[in-house]
Amino acid sequence: MEIKDLKPALIWRCFDEITKVPRPSCHEEQIREYLIDFAKKHNIDYKTDKCGNVVMRKAATPGHENAPTVILQAHMDMVCEKNSDVEHDFLKDPINTYIDGEWVKAKGTTLGADNGIGMAAAMAVMIDDTLEHGPVEALFTINEEIGLEGAQNLGEDMIQGTMLLNLDSEDDGEIFVGCAGGIDTTAVFSYKKSVAPEHFDYLKVSVSGLLGGHSGSDINTGRANANKLIARFIWECSQKWDVVVAEFDGGNLRNAIPREAHAIFGIHTEHKEAMKKHLAKYIEEIKNEYKGVEPVMNFEIEKVERPEYCIDSETSLALVRALYSAPHGVYSMSRDLEGLVETSTNLAAVKMIEDDKIRVTTSQRSSVESRKNDIAGQVEAHFQLAGAEVSHSDGYPGWAPNMESPIMKISADAYEELFGVKPAIKAIHAGLECGLFLSKYPHLDMVSFGPTMTGVHSPDEKLLIPTVEKFWQHLCRVLTKVANS
């Protein structure tokens, strides 16, 4: 069976079509054209703004013209992560989906259910003539995963609704009414090329197979950070022997916990065997530390040819020290909502850029604005001490919970009516676009919900099939209840 044959048919067919359209962050041209063609094909009124966002509008079913207009919101882009042994061009290739029991997965890449299934739900509403609803708008934003660009630059006249359903959550039975704000901090090390010394053995040490995951919703799981594991090993070696570093590469996206990293380094030939024994001990210790957390952790070391150049010793030592000691993970927990991470930081990526620079990307989140700025400041100070030049993104605001929200009550009642249990009302440590919408449209009443998916932002991403039907039923019931409110 293919995913287009699953039920409910409309949402799965739309999702299947979406998976065939390349849509990396910052490259939404193809998915935007697909949405516009979809609107034209079904005679749906649509509009775009200068930024590239798309909104579709559907009139109310007869008798409900005066009901509040509901906005269904999802983002077009997807996180593009793949396993290192997989050949896949995210700018050209469709996602290779398959069904595994009750789950939909992708072969070796992210699935893009974040937020493709939200897009599919909004599109299905646009073409389902059996639904009872008031006026509906479907808003599709660009570049949510890298800077929330679409929400940041949403045209002032794009939406008219007063209630917004953000379809970008990942847990059935949970309704979200708040989220963290975020800011990215980038440190750039400048280095000089140093001739790689002779009488050294050069080795590539790699770690792979880590779970990784979303740097917001998964940051409290205690998963290993590939960048820190490699930096820790090289730092330990540097405390025993002279070490030179030729290359360091790890992680990719600011909002993904890094799953893979490697470094090429050199050690004097006479110390090579001692270093290998130390690596074996190190691997044993690390696997014990993450026992029960990281089911698959692969360390590899292989000899490589002597490179022409290395990073100068002062900079390489500063880089390794900074990566090893950099803060990563949960910084503080909320005192208002039990179990909610308040503030965190993610040591996301290390990349050698240009000919003489190394860029370290980090991402900070907090539901308290001053704490968000504080943790970003601490990261800045940390890398300044190591000699790096540090800059920050503009950041985005959090979304403060409104426990008196009418759409929250409608959504909670709809879920309980359908499934006989009360949904959990929560805030999420991940960033949603809702805070930015609220800054532009202060009157908006918002909630966020969606089906269950796990492994988001990693090639382990998967979507739980039975919850998609529940998600669809819940969305339809909410629209009907708003129409009759």
PDB file of N, CA, C and O in Angstrom, residues 47 59 119 191 199 244-245 268-269 278 338 408 413 445 453:
ATOM      1  N   LYS A  47      -3.881  34.345  -2.783  1.00  0.00           N
ATOM      2  CA  LYS A  47      -3.101  35.576  -2.809  1.00  0.00           C
ATOM      3  C   LYS A  47      -1.692  35.268  -2.326  1.00  0.00           C
ATOM      4  O   LYS A  47      -1.480  34.364  -1.514  1.00  0.00           O
ATOM      5  N   ALA A  59     -15.188  30.346   1.040  1.00  0.00           N
ATOM      6  CA  ALA A  59     -16.385  30.946   1.632  1.00  0.00           C
ATOM      7  C   ALA A  59     -17.045  29.963   2.595  1.00  0.00           C
ATOM      8  O   ALA A  59     -16.862  28.746   2.518  1.00  0.00           O
ATOM      9  N   MET A 119       0.123  21.174   6.104  1.00  0.00           N
ATOM     10  CA  MET A 119      -0.253  21.716   4.793  1.00  0.00           C
ATOM     11  C   MET A 119      -1.356  20.876   4.166  1.00  0.00           C
ATOM     12  O   MET A 119      -2.339  21.417   3.632  1.00  0.00           O
ATOM     13  N   TYR A 191      41.530  31.507  11.225  1.00  0.00           N
ATOM     14  CA  TYR A 191      42.752  30.762  11.494  1.00  0.00           C
ATOM     15  C   TYR A 191      43.767  30.952  10.374  1.00  0.00           C
ATOM     16  O   TYR A 191      43.441  31.386   9.272  1.00  0.00           O
ATOM     17  N   HIS A 199      56.219  13.148  10.457  1.00  0.00           N
ATOM     18  CA  HIS A 199      56.359  12.218  11.576  1.00  0.00           C
ATOM     19  C   HIS A 199      55.107  12.176  12.450  1.00  0.00           C
ATOM     20  O   HIS A 199      55.177  11.811  13.617  1.00  0.00           O
ATOM     21  N   VAL A 244      47.501  18.025  16.358  1.00  0.00           N
ATOM     22  CA  VAL A 244      47.169  19.074  15.389  1.00  0.00           C
ATOM     23  C   VAL A 244      45.826  18.718  14.755  1.00  0.00           C
ATOM     24  O   VAL A 244      45.491  17.546  14.609  1.00  0.00           O
ATOM     25  N   VAL A 245      45.050  19.743  14.406  1.00  0.00           N
ATOM     26  CA  VAL A 245      43.717  19.536  13.838  1.00  0.00           C
ATOM     27  C   VAL A 245      43.691  20.108  12.430  1.00  0.00           C
ATOM     28  O   VAL A 245      44.050  21.271  12.213  1.00  0.00           O
ATOM     29  N   HIS A 268      51.701  12.470  16.918  1.00  0.00           N
ATOM     30  CA  HIS A 268      53.024  11.938  16.614  1.00  0.00           C
ATOM     31  C   HIS A 268      52.962  10.416  16.529  1.00  0.00           C
ATOM     32  O   HIS A 268      52.290   9.762  17.322  1.00  0.00           O
ATOM     33  N   THR A 269      53.678   9.885  15.563  1.00  0.00           N
ATOM     34  CA  THR A 269      53.611   8.448  15.288  1.00  0.00           C
ATOM     35  C   THR A 269      53.865   7.601  16.530  1.00  0.00           C
ATOM     36  O   THR A 269      53.209   6.569  16.726  1.00  0.00           O
ATOM     37  N   HIS A 278      43.345   4.757  24.101  1.00  0.00           N
ATOM     38  CA  HIS A 278      42.538   5.772  24.783  1.00  0.00           C
ATOM     39  C   HIS A 278      41.166   5.903  24.121  1.00  0.00           C
ATOM     40  O   HIS A 278      40.153   6.046  24.809  1.00  0.00           O
ATOM     41  N   GLU A 338       4.621  22.678  34.929  1.00  0.00           N
ATOM     42  CA  GLU A 338       5.440  21.539  35.329  1.00  0.00           C
ATOM     43  C   GLU A 338       5.909  20.748  34.101  1.00  0.00           C
ATOM     44  O   GLU A 338       5.137  20.440  33.203  1.00  0.00           O
ATOM     45  N   MET A 408      -9.230  27.872  22.378  1.00  0.00           N
ATOM     46  CA  MET A 408      -8.692  26.778  23.193  1.00  0.00           C
ATOM     47  C   MET A 408      -9.832  25.941  23.758  1.00  0.00           C
ATOM     48  O   MET A 408      -9.785  24.704  23.710  1.00  0.00           O
ATOM     49  N   ASP A 413     -12.969  21.049  23.849  1.00  0.00           N
ATOM     50  CA  ASP A 413     -14.291  20.411  23.880  1.00  0.00           C
ATOM     51  C   ASP A 413     -14.480  19.489  22.678  1.00  0.00           C
ATOM     52  O   ASP A 413     -15.038  18.385  22.804  1.00  0.00           O
ATOM     53  N   ASP A 445      -6.738  34.904  18.188  1.00  0.00           N
ATOM     54  CA  ASP A 445      -6.931  33.890  19.221  1.00  0.00           C
ATOM     55  C   ASP A 445      -6.423  32.580  18.620  1.00  0.00           C
ATOM     56  O   ASP A 445      -6.921  32.138  17.576  1.00  0.00           O
ATOM     57  N   MET A 453       4.063  12.578  15.667  1.00  0.00           N
ATOM     58  CA  MET A 453       5.252  12.241  14.883  1.00  0.00           C
ATOM     59  C   MET A 453       6.450  12.264  15.811  1.00  0.00           C
ATOM     60  O   MET A 453       6.469  12.993  16.810  1.00  0.00           O
TER      61      MET A 453
END
